[in-house]
XYZ file of C-alpha atoms in Angstrom:
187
model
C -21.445 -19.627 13.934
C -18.216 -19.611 12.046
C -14.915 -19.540 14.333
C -13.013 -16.161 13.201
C -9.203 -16.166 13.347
C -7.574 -12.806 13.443
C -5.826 -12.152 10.206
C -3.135 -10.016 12.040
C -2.301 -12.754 14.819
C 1.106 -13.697 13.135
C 2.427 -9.820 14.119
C 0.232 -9.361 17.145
C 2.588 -9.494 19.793
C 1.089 -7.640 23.264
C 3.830 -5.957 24.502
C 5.445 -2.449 24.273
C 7.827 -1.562 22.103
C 10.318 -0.419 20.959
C 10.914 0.260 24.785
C 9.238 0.326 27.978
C 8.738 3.906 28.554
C 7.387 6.688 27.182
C 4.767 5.122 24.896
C 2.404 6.961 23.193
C 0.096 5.014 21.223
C -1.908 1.994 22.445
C -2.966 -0.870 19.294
C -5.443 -3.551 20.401
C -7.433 -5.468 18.055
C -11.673 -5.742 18.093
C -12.342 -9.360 17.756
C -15.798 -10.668 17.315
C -16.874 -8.312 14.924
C -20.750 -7.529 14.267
C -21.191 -5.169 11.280
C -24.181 -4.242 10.032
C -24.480 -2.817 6.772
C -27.847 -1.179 6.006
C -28.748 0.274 2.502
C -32.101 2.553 2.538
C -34.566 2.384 -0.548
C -33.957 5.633 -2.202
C -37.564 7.118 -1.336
C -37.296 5.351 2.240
C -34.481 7.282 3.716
C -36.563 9.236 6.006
C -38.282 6.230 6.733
C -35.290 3.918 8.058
C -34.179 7.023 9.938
C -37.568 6.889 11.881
C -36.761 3.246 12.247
C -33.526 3.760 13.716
C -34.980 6.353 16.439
C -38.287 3.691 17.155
C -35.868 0.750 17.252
C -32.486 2.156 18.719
C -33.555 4.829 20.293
C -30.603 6.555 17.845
C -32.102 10.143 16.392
C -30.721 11.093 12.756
C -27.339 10.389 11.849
C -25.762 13.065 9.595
C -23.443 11.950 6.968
C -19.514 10.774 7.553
C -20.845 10.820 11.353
C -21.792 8.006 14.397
C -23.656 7.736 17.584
C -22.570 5.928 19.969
C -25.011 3.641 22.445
C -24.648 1.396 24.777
C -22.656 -1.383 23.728
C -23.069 -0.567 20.279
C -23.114 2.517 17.840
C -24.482 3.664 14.236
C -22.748 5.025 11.490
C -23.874 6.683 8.462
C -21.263 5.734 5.709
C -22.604 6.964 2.836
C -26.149 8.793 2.073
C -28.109 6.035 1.999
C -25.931 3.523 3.980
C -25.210 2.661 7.692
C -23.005 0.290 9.553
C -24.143 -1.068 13.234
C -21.550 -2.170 15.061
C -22.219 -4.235 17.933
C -25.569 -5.978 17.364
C -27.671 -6.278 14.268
C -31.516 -5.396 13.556
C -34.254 -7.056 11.511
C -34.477 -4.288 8.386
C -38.511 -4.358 7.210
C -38.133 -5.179 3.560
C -39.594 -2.470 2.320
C -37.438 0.163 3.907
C -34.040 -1.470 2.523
C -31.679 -4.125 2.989
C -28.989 -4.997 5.169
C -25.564 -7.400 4.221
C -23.222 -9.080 7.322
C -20.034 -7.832 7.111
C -18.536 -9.171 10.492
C -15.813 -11.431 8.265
C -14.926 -8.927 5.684
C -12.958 -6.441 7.807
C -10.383 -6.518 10.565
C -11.175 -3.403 13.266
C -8.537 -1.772 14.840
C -8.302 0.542 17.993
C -5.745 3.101 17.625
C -5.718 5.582 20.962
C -2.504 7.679 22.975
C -1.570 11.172 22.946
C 0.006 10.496 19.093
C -2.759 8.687 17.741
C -3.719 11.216 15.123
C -0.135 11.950 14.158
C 0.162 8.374 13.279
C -2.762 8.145 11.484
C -2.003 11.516 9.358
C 0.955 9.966 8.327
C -1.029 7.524 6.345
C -4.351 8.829 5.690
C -5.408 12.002 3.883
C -7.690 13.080 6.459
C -7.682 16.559 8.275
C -8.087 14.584 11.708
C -7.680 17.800 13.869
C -10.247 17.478 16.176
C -12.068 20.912 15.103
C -12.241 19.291 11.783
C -12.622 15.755 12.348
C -14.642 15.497 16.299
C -15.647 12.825 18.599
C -17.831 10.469 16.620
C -16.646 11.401 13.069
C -16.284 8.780 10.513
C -14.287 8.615 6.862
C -13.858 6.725 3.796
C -10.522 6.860 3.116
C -7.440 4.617 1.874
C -3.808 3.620 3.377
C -1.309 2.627 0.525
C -4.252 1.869 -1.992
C -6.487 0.026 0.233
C -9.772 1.842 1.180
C -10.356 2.020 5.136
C -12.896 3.129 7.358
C -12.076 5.583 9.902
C -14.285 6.583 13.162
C -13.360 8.915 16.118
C -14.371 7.617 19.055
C -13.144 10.238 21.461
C -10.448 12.797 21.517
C -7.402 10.451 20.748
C -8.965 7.046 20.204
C -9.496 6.239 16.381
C -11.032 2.627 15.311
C -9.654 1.298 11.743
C -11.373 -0.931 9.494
C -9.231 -2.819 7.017
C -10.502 -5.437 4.363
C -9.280 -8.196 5.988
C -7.360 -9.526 3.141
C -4.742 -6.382 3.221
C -4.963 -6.299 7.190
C -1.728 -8.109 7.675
C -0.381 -5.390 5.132
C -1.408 -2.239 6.793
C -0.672 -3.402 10.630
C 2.947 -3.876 9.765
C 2.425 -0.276 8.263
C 1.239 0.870 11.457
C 3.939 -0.884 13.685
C 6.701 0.517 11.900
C 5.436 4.026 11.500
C 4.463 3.916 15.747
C 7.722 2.733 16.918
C 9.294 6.575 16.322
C 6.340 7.388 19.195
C 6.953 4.187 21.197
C 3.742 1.915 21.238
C 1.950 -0.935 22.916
C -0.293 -3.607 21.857
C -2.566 -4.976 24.181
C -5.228 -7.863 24.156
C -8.572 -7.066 23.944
């Protein structure tokens, strides 16, 4: 297995800032990423769904939506498209196909009482919680770069960034937090 290096460790500094009080969002980094990417054949959709609920135990995933499960969760991305996070599955051939993205993004917890204010200052997502609830995911894009967004819970958001513009968009992030007062912690 390959050894991954963070592509944000150069600016990942745990610590709060820009004081010690009063902070109101909380950045740590998911290392060890295990994505999943699973395409359904176009006449198999129904067919991978059953798949999902035999094998995970997950029952149909709407669109732009997740479950989470045990240590791991399902998202459907697009129609025909899912990521798993946490674990991967053997696809049967002739339901789809599935692609290993666990090197091509950099995930990012986002979480405190200003979490979505942060985020809305970037993204141009409706991410009040009547319109964007727990387990809610989007396809969206900070400063050109197309991100994934999921809502874990009521103020805790998880960010995928192409690694390659990771570096970028954290330094985006830090700056735009330290108005709220932030920490970053190790994961």
């Amino acid at each position: 297995m390959l050894n991954r290096n963070s592509a944000i460790i150069e600016k990942y500094k745990i610590g709060k800032y820009p004081f010690e009080d009063n902070i109101e969002i909380i950045f740590s980094e998911n290392r060890n990423l295990i994505i999943q990417q699973i395409a359904a054949w176009p006449d198999e959709i129904l067919n991978l769904e059953k798949f999902f609920s035999d094998q995970l135990g997950v029952q149909q995933v709407d669109f732009n939506r997740g479950e989470i499960f045990k240590n791991n969760s399902l998202w459907r991305m697009e129609p025909s498209k899912w990521w798993l996070l946490g674990s991967t599955i053997e696809v049967p051939e002739n339901l789809g196909t599935s692609l290993d993205l666990s090197h091509a993004f950099t995930s990012i917890t986002i979480d405190g009482e200003k979490s979505d204010i942060l985020l809305n200052r970037h993204l141009p997502v409706d991410l009040r919680l009547d319109n964007f609830p727990t387990n809610s995911s989007a396809s969206s894009a900070i400063h050109h770069v197309s991100v994934k967004l999921f809502r874990i819970n009521k103020k805790e958001f998880r960010l995928f960034i192409p690694r390659g513009f990771a570096l970028s968009i954290w330094e985006i992030l830090l700056e735009s937090a330290s108005q709220f007062g932030y920490e970053i912690k190790d994961n």
